[in-house]
PDB file of C-alpha atoms in Angstrom:
ATOM      1  CA  MET O   3      -8.383   5.574  10.954  1.00 75.00           C
ATOM      2  CA  GLU O   4      -6.278   6.422  14.020  1.00 76.00           C
ATOM      3  CA  LYS O   5      -6.350  10.100  14.973  1.00 79.00           C
ATOM      4  CA  LYS O   6      -2.583  10.157  15.434  1.00 92.00           C
ATOM      5  CA  PHE O   7      -0.490  10.815  12.306  1.00 97.00           C
ATOM      6  CA  GLN O   8       0.293   7.431  10.732  1.00 98.00           C
ATOM      7  CA  TYR O   9       3.352   5.952   9.028  1.00 99.00           C
ATOM      8  CA  LEU O  10       2.495   3.189   6.538  1.00 99.00           C
ATOM      9  CA  LEU O  11       4.660   0.654   4.708  1.00 98.00           C
ATOM     10  CA  ALA O  12       3.640   0.392   1.054  1.00 98.00           C
ATOM     11  CA  PRO O  13       2.592  -2.808  -0.717  1.00 97.00           C
ATOM     12  CA  MET O  14       5.535  -3.822  -2.920  1.00 92.00           C
ATOM     13  CA  GLU O  15       5.607  -6.823  -5.204  1.00 88.00           C
ATOM     14  CA  ASP O  16       8.280  -9.427  -4.338  1.00 85.00           C
ATOM     15  CA  LEU O  17       9.539  -7.212  -1.511  1.00 86.00           C
ATOM     16  CA  ALA O  18       6.920  -6.644   1.210  1.00 89.00           C
ATOM     17  CA  ASP O  19       6.872 -10.179   2.616  1.00 92.00           C
ATOM     18  CA  SER O  20       5.794 -10.937   6.185  1.00 95.00           C
ATOM     19  CA  CYS O  21       9.373 -10.783   7.488  1.00 94.00           C
ATOM     20  CA  PHE O  22      10.019  -7.332   6.073  1.00 94.00           C
ATOM     21  CA  ARG O  23       6.650  -6.104   7.319  1.00 97.00           C
ATOM     22  CA  THR O  24       7.505  -7.293  10.826  1.00 98.00           C
ATOM     23  CA  ILE O  25      10.858  -5.485  10.720  1.00 97.00           C
ATOM     24  CA  CYS O  26       9.288  -2.221   9.556  1.00 97.00           C
ATOM     25  CA  HIS O  27       6.594  -2.396  12.235  1.00 98.00           C
ATOM     26  CA  ARG O  28       9.221  -3.184  14.853  1.00 98.00           C
ATOM     27  CA  TYR O  29      10.975   0.013  13.853  1.00 97.00           C
ATOM     28  CA  GLY O  30       8.170   2.496  13.603  1.00 98.00           C
ATOM     29  CA  ALA O  31       5.654   1.636  10.872  1.00 99.00           C
ATOM     30  CA  ASN O  32       2.125   1.886  12.289  1.00 98.00           C
ATOM     31  CA  LEU O  33       0.539  -0.126   9.501  1.00 99.00           C
ATOM     32  CA  THR O  34       1.902  -2.453   6.813  1.00 99.00           C
ATOM     33  CA  PHE O  35       0.459  -3.735   3.538  1.00 99.00           C
ATOM     34  CA  THR O  36       0.809  -7.080   1.781  1.00 98.00           C
ATOM     35  CA  GLU O  37       1.803  -7.477  -1.820  1.00 96.00           C
ATOM     36  CA  LEU O  38      -0.927  -7.168  -4.426  1.00 96.00           C
ATOM     37  CA  ASN O  39      -3.339 -10.131  -4.544  1.00 98.00           C
ATOM     38  CA  ARG O  40      -5.796 -10.940  -7.319  1.00 98.00           C
ATOM     39  CA  ILE O  41      -9.330 -11.389  -6.013  1.00 98.00           C
ATOM     40  CA  ASP O  42     -10.124 -14.048  -8.617  1.00 98.00           C
ATOM     41  CA  SER O  43      -7.054 -16.104  -7.626  1.00 98.00           C
ATOM     42  CA  LEU O  44      -8.048 -16.005  -3.969  1.00 98.00           C
ATOM     43  CA  ALA O  45     -11.616 -16.983  -4.857  1.00 98.00           C
ATOM     44  CA  ARG O  46     -10.288 -19.971  -6.815  1.00 98.00           C
ATOM     45  CA  ASN O  47      -8.161 -21.140  -3.863  1.00 97.00           C
ATOM     46  CA  ASN O  48      -4.843 -20.481  -5.581  1.00 97.00           C
ATOM     47  CA  LYS O  49      -2.321 -21.762  -3.025  1.00 95.00           C
ATOM     48  CA  SER O  50       0.389 -19.202  -3.728  1.00 93.00           C
ATOM     49  CA  SER O  51      -2.135 -16.367  -3.417  1.00 96.00           C
ATOM     50  CA  TRP O  52      -3.390 -17.601  -0.061  1.00 96.00           C
ATOM     51  CA  LYS O  53       0.187 -18.057   1.106  1.00 93.00           C
ATOM     52  CA  ARG O  54       0.885 -14.391   0.363  1.00 94.00           C
ATOM     53  CA  ILE O  55      -1.870 -13.255   2.739  1.00 97.00           C
ATOM     54  CA  LYS O  56      -0.845 -15.516   5.622  1.00 95.00           C
ATOM     55  CA  LEU O  57       0.055 -13.547   8.739  1.00 97.00           C
ATOM     56  CA  PHE O  58       2.702 -14.871  11.129  1.00 96.00           C
ATOM     57  CA  ASP O  59       2.436 -12.418  14.011  1.00 97.00           C
ATOM     58  CA  GLU O  60       0.489  -9.413  15.263  1.00 98.00           C
ATOM     59  CA  THR O  61       2.124  -6.897  12.932  1.00 98.00           C
ATOM     60  CA  PRO O  62      -0.786  -4.648  11.819  1.00 99.00           C
ATOM     61  CA  THR O  63      -1.302  -5.737   8.222  1.00 99.00           C
ATOM     62  CA  VAL O  64      -3.718  -4.670   5.516  1.00 99.00           C
ATOM     63  CA  ILE O  65      -4.333  -7.150   2.699  1.00 99.00           C
ATOM     64  CA  GLN O  66      -4.228  -5.454  -0.697  1.00 99.00           C
ATOM     65  CA  VAL O  67      -6.459  -6.864  -3.435  1.00 99.00           C
ATOM     66  CA  ILE O  68      -7.145  -6.072  -7.068  1.00 98.00           C
ATOM     67  CA  GLY O  69     -10.065  -7.027  -9.307  1.00 98.00           C
ATOM     68  CA  GLU O  70     -13.565  -6.070 -10.412  1.00 97.00           C
ATOM     69  CA  LYS O  71     -15.789  -9.142 -10.128  1.00 97.00           C
ATOM     70  CA  GLU O  72     -18.166  -8.826  -7.195  1.00 98.00           C
ATOM     71  CA  GLN O  73     -18.974 -12.535  -7.198  1.00 98.00           C
ATOM     72  CA  PHE O  74     -15.283 -13.414  -6.824  1.00 99.00           C
ATOM     73  CA  LEU O  75     -14.898 -10.984  -3.929  1.00 99.00           C
ATOM     74  CA  LYS O  76     -17.923 -12.469  -2.163  1.00 99.00           C
ATOM     75  CA  LYS O  77     -16.635 -16.003  -2.746  1.00 99.00           C
ATOM     76  CA  PHE O  78     -13.202 -15.132  -1.350  1.00 99.00           C
ATOM     77  CA  LEU O  79     -14.665 -13.420   1.712  1.00 99.00           C
ATOM     78  CA  SER O  80     -16.859 -16.446   2.436  1.00 98.00           C
ATOM     79  CA  LYS O  81     -13.640 -18.451   2.931  1.00 98.00           C
ATOM     80  CA  PHE O  82     -11.585 -15.774   4.659  1.00 98.00           C
ATOM     81  CA  ASN O  83     -10.906 -15.934   8.400  1.00 98.00           C
ATOM     82  CA  PRO O  84      -8.943 -12.983   9.829  1.00 97.00           C
ATOM     83  CA  GLU O  85      -5.710 -13.841  11.614  1.00 98.00           C
ATOM     84  CA  LYS O  86      -4.026 -11.861  14.383  1.00 97.00           C
ATOM     85  CA  GLY O  87      -2.635  -8.672  12.935  1.00 98.00           C
ATOM     86  CA  PHE O  88      -5.208  -8.375  10.167  1.00 99.00           C
ATOM     87  CA  SER O  89      -6.170  -4.703   9.878  1.00 99.00           C
ATOM     88  CA  GLY O  90      -8.467  -4.531   6.877  1.00 99.00           C
ATOM     89  CA  PHE O  91      -8.463  -4.627   3.096  1.00 99.00           C
ATOM     90  CA  ASN O  92      -7.031  -2.213   0.569  1.00 99.00           C
ATOM     91  CA  LEU O  93      -8.391  -2.002  -2.969  1.00 99.00           C
ATOM     92  CA  ASN O  94      -5.685  -1.297  -5.553  1.00 98.00           C
ATOM     93  CA  LEU O  95      -6.674   1.446  -7.979  1.00 98.00           C
ATOM     94  CA  GLY O  96      -3.117   2.444  -8.713  1.00 97.00           C
ATOM     95  CA  CYS O  97      -1.285  -0.329 -10.538  1.00 96.00           C
ATOM     96  CA  PRO O  98      -0.405   0.861 -14.075  1.00 96.00           C
ATOM     97  CA  ALA O  99       0.725  -2.552 -15.377  1.00 95.00           C
ATOM     98  CA  PRO O 100      -0.801  -3.223 -18.831  1.00 95.00           C
ATOM     99  CA  ASN O 101      -2.027  -6.702 -17.863  1.00 95.00           C
ATOM    100  CA  PHE O 102      -4.307  -5.027 -15.301  1.00 96.00           C
ATOM    101  CA  VAL O 103      -5.147  -1.763 -17.067  1.00 97.00           C
ATOM    102  CA  ASN O 104      -6.136  -3.568 -20.277  1.00 96.00           C
ATOM    103  CA  HIS O 105      -8.764  -5.439 -18.260  1.00 95.00           C
ATOM    104  CA  GLY O 106     -10.160  -2.286 -16.682  1.00 96.00           C
ATOM    105  CA  ILE O 107      -8.647  -2.754 -13.224  1.00 97.00           C
ATOM    106  CA  GLY O 108      -5.799  -1.197 -11.272  1.00 97.00           C
ATOM    107  CA  CYS O 109      -5.221   2.348 -12.448  1.00 96.00           C
ATOM    108  CA  ALA O 110      -8.059   2.006 -14.962  1.00 96.00           C
ATOM    109  CA  MET O 111     -10.556   1.640 -12.082  1.00 97.00           C
ATOM    110  CA  ILE O 112     -10.153   5.226 -10.860  1.00 97.00           C
ATOM    111  CA  LYS O 113     -12.950   6.489 -13.101  1.00 96.00           C
ATOM    112  CA  ARG O 114     -15.158   3.431 -12.531  1.00 97.00           C
ATOM    113  CA  ILE O 115     -16.955   4.940  -9.567  1.00 98.00           C
ATOM    114  CA  ALA O 116     -20.028   2.677  -9.545  1.00 98.00           C
ATOM    115  CA  LYS O 117     -17.940  -0.500  -9.693  1.00 98.00           C
ATOM    116  CA  THR O 118     -15.570   0.715  -6.992  1.00 98.00           C
ATOM    117  CA  LYS O 119     -18.473   1.634  -4.707  1.00 98.00           C
ATOM    118  CA  LYS O 120     -19.905  -1.878  -5.030  1.00 98.00           C
ATOM    119  CA  LEU O 121     -16.597  -3.543  -4.148  1.00 99.00           C
ATOM    120  CA  VAL O 122     -16.015  -1.250  -1.182  1.00 99.00           C
ATOM    121  CA  GLN O 123     -19.555  -1.854   0.061  1.00 98.00           C
ATOM    122  CA  ILE O 124     -19.109  -5.631  -0.087  1.00 99.00           C
ATOM    123  CA  LEU O 125     -15.983  -5.361   2.063  1.00 99.00           C
ATOM    124  CA  LYS O 126     -17.641  -3.011   4.532  1.00 98.00           C
ATOM    125  CA  ASP O 127     -20.804  -5.140   4.695  1.00 98.00           C
ATOM    126  CA  ASN O 128     -18.559  -7.957   5.894  1.00 98.00           C
ATOM    127  CA  GLY O 129     -17.322  -5.713   8.693  1.00 98.00           C
ATOM    128  CA  TYR O 130     -13.865  -4.958   7.343  1.00 98.00           C
ATOM    129  CA  SER O 131     -11.999  -1.668   7.365  1.00 98.00           C
ATOM    130  CA  THR O 132     -11.541  -0.721   3.712  1.00 98.00           C
ATOM    131  CA  SER O 133      -9.088   1.674   2.100  1.00 99.00           C
ATOM    132  CA  ILE O 134      -8.150   2.575  -1.460  1.00 99.00           C
ATOM    133  CA  LYS O 135      -4.678   3.078  -2.925  1.00 99.00           C
ATOM    134  CA  MET O 136      -4.880   5.173  -6.054  1.00 99.00           C
ATOM    135  CA  ARG O 137      -3.013   7.297  -8.542  1.00 98.00           C
ATOM    136  CA  LEU O 138      -4.206  10.601 -10.010  1.00 98.00           C
ATOM    137  CA  GLY O 139      -5.692   8.930 -13.058  1.00 98.00           C
ATOM    138  CA  LEU O 140      -4.615   6.671 -15.855  1.00 97.00           C
ATOM    139  CA  ASN O 141      -2.830   9.489 -17.703  1.00 97.00           C
ATOM    140  CA  GLN O 142      -2.253  13.252 -17.771  1.00 98.00           C
ATOM    141  CA  PHE O 143      -5.693  13.874 -19.291  1.00 98.00           C
ATOM    142  CA  GLU O 144      -7.455  12.090 -16.436  1.00 98.00           C
ATOM    143  CA  LYS O 145      -5.304  13.936 -13.911  1.00 98.00           C
ATOM    144  CA  GLU O 146      -6.274  17.274 -15.447  1.00 98.00           C
ATOM    145  CA  LYS O 147      -9.937  16.222 -15.318  1.00 98.00           C
ATOM    146  CA  LYS O 148      -9.381  15.467 -11.619  1.00 98.00           C
ATOM    147  CA  VAL O 149     -10.889  12.003 -11.771  1.00 98.00           C
ATOM    148  CA  TYR O 150      -9.125  11.296  -8.475  1.00 98.00           C
ATOM    149  CA  LEU O 151     -11.254  13.903  -6.685  1.00 99.00           C
ATOM    150  CA  ASN O 152     -14.412  12.434  -8.173  1.00 98.00           C
ATOM    151  CA  LEU O 153     -13.466   9.044  -6.760  1.00 98.00           C
ATOM    152  CA  ILE O 154     -12.591  10.375  -3.315  1.00 99.00           C
ATOM    153  CA  ASN O 155     -15.788  12.414  -3.121  1.00 98.00           C
ATOM    154  CA  ASN O 156     -18.086   9.575  -4.155  1.00 98.00           C
ATOM    155  CA  VAL O 157     -16.651   6.430  -2.568  1.00 98.00           C
ATOM    156  CA  ASN O 158     -17.105   5.638   1.115  1.00 97.00           C
ATOM    157  CA  ALA O 159     -13.706   4.155   1.957  1.00 98.00           C
ATOM    158  CA  ASP O 160     -12.200   4.581   5.427  1.00 98.00           C
ATOM    159  CA  PHE O 161      -9.135   6.272   3.978  1.00 99.00           C
ATOM    160  CA  PHE O 162      -7.506   6.979   0.625  1.00 99.00           C
ATOM    161  CA  ILE O 163      -3.807   6.549  -0.098  1.00 99.00           C
ATOM    162  CA  VAL O 164      -3.028   8.985  -2.888  1.00 99.00           C
ATOM    163  CA  HIS O 165       0.082   8.266  -4.941  1.00 99.00           C
ATOM    164  CA  ALA O 166       0.759  11.669  -6.460  1.00 98.00           C
ATOM    165  CA  ARG O 167       1.518  10.482  -9.993  1.00 98.00           C
ATOM    166  CA  HIS O 168      -0.713   9.390 -12.854  1.00 98.00           C
ATOM    167  CA  GLY O 169      -0.465   5.978 -14.462  1.00 97.00           C
ATOM    168  CA  LYS O 170       1.887   6.945 -17.268  1.00 96.00           C
ATOM    169  CA  GLN O 171       4.493   8.424 -14.935  1.00 95.00           C
ATOM    170  CA  GLY O 172       7.508   6.483 -13.734  1.00 92.00           C
ATOM    171  CA  TYR O 173       9.414   7.008 -10.507  1.00 90.00           C
ATOM    172  CA  ASN O 174      11.959   9.220 -12.258  1.00 91.00           C
ATOM    173  CA  GLU O 175       9.231  11.867 -12.536  1.00 95.00           C
ATOM    174  CA  LYS O 176       8.603  13.855  -9.380  1.00 96.00           C
ATOM    175  CA  ALA O 177       5.380  13.254  -7.462  1.00 98.00           C
ATOM    176  CA  ASP O 178       2.980  16.218  -7.555  1.00 98.00           C
ATOM    177  CA  TRP O 179       2.328  17.014  -3.909  1.00 99.00           C
ATOM    178  CA  SER O 180       0.167  20.000  -4.851  1.00 98.00           C
ATOM    179  CA  VAL O 181      -2.823  17.639  -5.173  1.00 99.00           C
ATOM    180  CA  PHE O 182      -2.863  16.678  -1.499  1.00 99.00           C
ATOM    181  CA  ALA O 183      -4.464  19.885  -0.235  1.00 98.00           C
ATOM    182  CA  GLU O 184      -7.470  19.544  -2.550  1.00 98.00           C
ATOM    183  CA  CYS O 185      -7.810  15.871  -1.650  1.00 99.00           C
ATOM    184  CA  VAL O 186      -7.919  16.786   2.039  1.00 99.00           C
ATOM    185  CA  LYS O 187     -10.586  19.425   1.338  1.00 99.00           C
ATOM    186  CA  THR O 188     -12.996  16.619   0.411  1.00 98.00           C
ATOM    187  CA  GLY O 189     -13.222  15.875   4.126  1.00 98.00           C
ATOM    188  CA  LYS O 190     -11.988  12.302   3.640  1.00 98.00           C
ATOM    189  CA  ASN O 191      -8.982  10.726   5.369  1.00 98.00           C
ATOM    190  CA  ILE O 192      -6.000  11.150   3.042  1.00 99.00           C
ATOM    191  CA  VAL O 193      -2.612   9.428   3.264  1.00 99.00           C
ATOM    192  CA  ALA O 194       0.144  10.844   1.054  1.00 99.00           C
ATOM    193  CA  ASN O 195       2.388   8.622  -1.069  1.00 99.00           C
ATOM    194  CA  GLY O 196       5.237   9.465  -3.427  1.00 98.00           C
ATOM    195  CA  ASP O 197       8.844  10.637  -2.870  1.00 97.00           C
ATOM    196  CA  ILE O 198       8.529  10.991   0.916  1.00 98.00           C
ATOM    197  CA  LYS O 199      11.952  10.461   2.470  1.00 97.00           C
ATOM    198  CA  THR O 200      12.839  13.080   5.098  1.00 98.00           C
ATOM    199  CA  LYS O 201      11.460  14.761   8.216  1.00 98.00           C
ATOM    200  CA  GLU O 202      11.069  17.912   6.137  1.00 98.00           C
ATOM    201  CA  ASP O 203       8.979  15.960   3.637  1.00 98.00           C
ATOM    202  CA  VAL O 204       6.743  14.697   6.427  1.00 98.00           C
ATOM    203  CA  GLU O 205       6.279  18.193   7.854  1.00 98.00           C
ATOM    204  CA  LYS O 206       5.247  19.420   4.415  1.00 98.00           C
ATOM    205  CA  ILE O 207       2.743  16.593   4.072  1.00 99.00           C
ATOM    206  CA  ARG O 208       1.351  17.330   7.529  1.00 98.00           C
ATOM    207  CA  SER O 209       0.866  20.970   6.553  1.00 98.00           C
ATOM    208  CA  PHE O 210      -1.617  19.840   3.886  1.00 98.00           C
ATOM    209  CA  GLY O 211      -3.751  18.140   6.535  1.00 98.00           C
ATOM    210  CA  CYS O 212      -2.975  14.556   5.489  1.00 99.00           C
ATOM    211  CA  ARG O 213      -3.539  11.846   8.092  1.00 98.00           C
ATOM    212  CA  GLY O 214      -0.330  10.000   7.334  1.00 99.00           C
ATOM    213  CA  VAL O 215       2.369   9.041   4.867  1.00 99.00           C
ATOM    214  CA  MET O 216       2.993   5.806   2.996  1.00 99.00           C
ATOM    215  CA  ILE O 217       6.607   4.931   2.245  1.00 98.00           C
ATOM    216  CA  GLY O 218       7.810   2.226  -0.133  1.00 95.00           C
ATOM    217  CA  ARG O 219      11.127   2.399  -1.953  1.00 92.00           C
ATOM    218  CA  ALA O 220      12.851   4.429   0.755  1.00 95.00           C
ATOM    219  CA  ALA O 221      11.920   1.748   3.310  1.00 95.00           C
ATOM    220  CA  ILE O 222      13.483  -1.036   1.250  1.00 91.00           C
ATOM    221  CA  ILE O 223      16.751   0.883   1.225  1.00 91.00           C
ATOM    222  CA  ASN O 224      16.392   1.728   4.919  1.00 94.00           C
ATOM    223  CA  PRO O 225      13.737  -0.100   6.970  1.00 95.00           C
ATOM    224  CA  LEU O 226      14.614   2.141   9.920  1.00 96.00           C
ATOM    225  CA  ILE O 227      13.179   5.158   8.116  1.00 97.00           C
ATOM    226  CA  PHE O 228       9.898   5.081  10.048  1.00 98.00           C
ATOM    227  CA  ALA O 229      11.666   5.262  13.423  1.00 98.00           C
ATOM    228  CA  GLU O 230      14.036   7.926  12.124  1.00 97.00           C
ATOM    229  CA  LEU O 231      11.153  10.071  10.865  1.00 98.00           C
ATOM    230  CA  LYS O 232       9.572   9.772  14.316  1.00 97.00           C
ATOM    231  CA  GLY O 233      12.823  10.862  15.958  1.00 96.00           C
ATOM    232  CA  LEU O 234      13.370   7.521  17.678  1.00 96.00           C
ATOM    233  CA  THR O 235      16.712   5.919  18.507  1.00 94.00           C
ATOM    234  CA  VAL O 236      17.598   3.220  15.984  1.00 93.00           C
ATOM    235  CA  PRO O 237      20.055   0.305  15.888  1.00 93.00           C
ATOM    236  CA  SER O 238      22.576  -0.305  13.133  1.00 91.00           C
ATOM    237  CA  LEU O 239      21.375  -1.500   9.747  1.00 89.00           C
ATOM    238  CA  GLY O 240      23.585  -4.554  10.288  1.00 89.00           C
ATOM    239  CA  LYS O 241      21.503  -5.546  13.313  1.00 93.00           C
ATOM    240  CA  VAL O 242      18.334  -5.162  11.273  1.00 91.00           C
ATOM    241  CA  LYS O 243      19.733  -7.435   8.559  1.00 89.00           C
ATOM    242  CA  LEU O 244      20.409 -10.128  11.156  1.00 92.00           C
ATOM    243  CA  GLU O 245      16.874  -9.792  12.538  1.00 94.00           C
ATOM    244  CA  TYR O 246      15.431 -10.108   9.042  1.00 89.00           C
ATOM    245  CA  GLU O 247      17.499 -13.213   8.306  1.00 89.00           C
ATOM    246  CA  GLN O 248      16.344 -14.796  11.572  1.00 92.00           C
ATOM    247  CA  LEU O 249      12.710 -14.217  10.630  1.00 93.00           C
ATOM    248  CA  LEU O 250      13.328 -15.792   7.224  1.00 89.00           C
ATOM    249  CA  LYS O 251      14.617 -18.925   8.954  1.00 89.00           C
ATOM    250  CA  GLU O 252      11.568 -19.103  11.213  1.00 92.00           C
ATOM    251  CA  ARG O 253       8.961 -18.651   8.474  1.00 90.00           C
ATOM    252  CA  ASP O 254       8.200 -20.511   5.287  1.00 77.00           C
ATOM    253  CA  VAL O 255       9.073 -17.610   2.984  1.00 76.00           C
ATOM    254  CA  SER O 256      10.396 -17.835  -0.573  1.00 71.00           C
ATOM    255  CA  TYR O 257      14.115 -17.159  -0.941  1.00 62.00           C
ATOM    256  CA  LYS O 258      13.318 -14.582  -3.638  1.00 73.00           C
ATOM    257  CA  TYR O 259      12.416 -12.111  -0.890  1.00 70.00           C
ATOM    258  CA  HIS O 260      15.852 -12.506   0.693  1.00 65.00           C
ATOM    259  CA  GLN O 261      17.482 -11.889  -2.681  1.00 73.00           C
ATOM    260  CA  ASN O 262      15.317  -8.893  -3.532  1.00 74.00           C
ATOM    261  CA  ILE O 263      15.604  -7.185  -0.149  1.00 76.00           C
ATOM    262  CA  PHE O 264      19.378  -7.571   0.101  1.00 70.00           C
ATOM    263  CA  LYS O 265      19.749  -6.264  -3.441  1.00 71.00           C
ATOM    264  CA  HIS O 266      18.542  -2.850  -2.241  1.00 72.00           C
ATOM    265  CA  LEU O 267      19.060  -2.729   1.522  1.00 75.00           C
ATOM    266  CA  GLY O 268      21.435   0.066   2.485  1.00 71.00           C
ATOM    267  CA  LYS O 269      21.964   1.317  -1.052  1.00 66.00           C
ATOM    268  CA  VAL O 270      21.825   5.000  -1.897  1.00 52.00           C
ATOM    269  CA  ASP O 271      19.925   4.612  -5.167  1.00 45.00           C
ATOM    270  CA  GLY O 272      16.815   2.459  -4.996  1.00 42.00           C
ATOM    271  CA  SER O 273      16.158   2.128  -8.710  1.00 42.00           C
ATOM    272  CA  PHE O 274      13.382  -0.452  -8.752  1.00 39.00           C
ATOM    273  CA  ASN O 275       9.661  -0.540  -9.297  1.00 41.00           C
ATOM    274  CA  GLU O 276       6.592  -0.713  -7.091  1.00 44.00           C
ATOM    275  CA  LEU O 277       3.308  -1.851  -8.543  1.00 42.00           C
ATOM    276  CA  SER O 278       1.244   1.135  -7.492  1.00 48.00           C
TER     277      SER O 278
END
């Protein structure tokens, strides 16, 4: 991971399309993440899944994947050819959706250390930078047992993005930033995620020793947030909207992204859900 403090755009379902990722990188995001992609769907050549990981420019982009089957991961990687902008893979261990958790993946993978190690090793054996996005456990009990520290200590990922909530918590419940200091003490590269919106928030996160911040919902409302947090001069939000619309015209992107982005862009209250 870069030594300089990093600003990351979160993976957000039906929101973080290639156009929005380009805009956020243009205005300060060091690294962006695709929407969540099922490893088994990619292995089976699902067209819509492969379309979601297509990169259109050199925007630094990490492809986020979810799953547990090693054979599917190997099959997908045998077909995968990195495009310009590709910056590694991220394994999702944070999604609390029942259709994932009930199959032992997403948030339910946090305590599956052996399985996670195997998946990470496959990615690294293929020469790819590999990170993990995780919550603090599936529920309050797992958080109290500090399963998240066990994972960080025992898995050899390049960096860990820690969403400071457990799987049963919604976004109306405040993220518990107190966990970041102990995560950093593991000696691993930690990126903080959860309720980070202001320069003061970033300074607090930096004081814990984190290597960066990941921002999701706040970026949908204001894609200029990365530049603002860095103290850079920014254009009007109206100009950004026009740039986004131009990118949509140039790329073969589903209209749903246009609808979803403009539903939230510039609004004060971003009451919508991320997957992890």
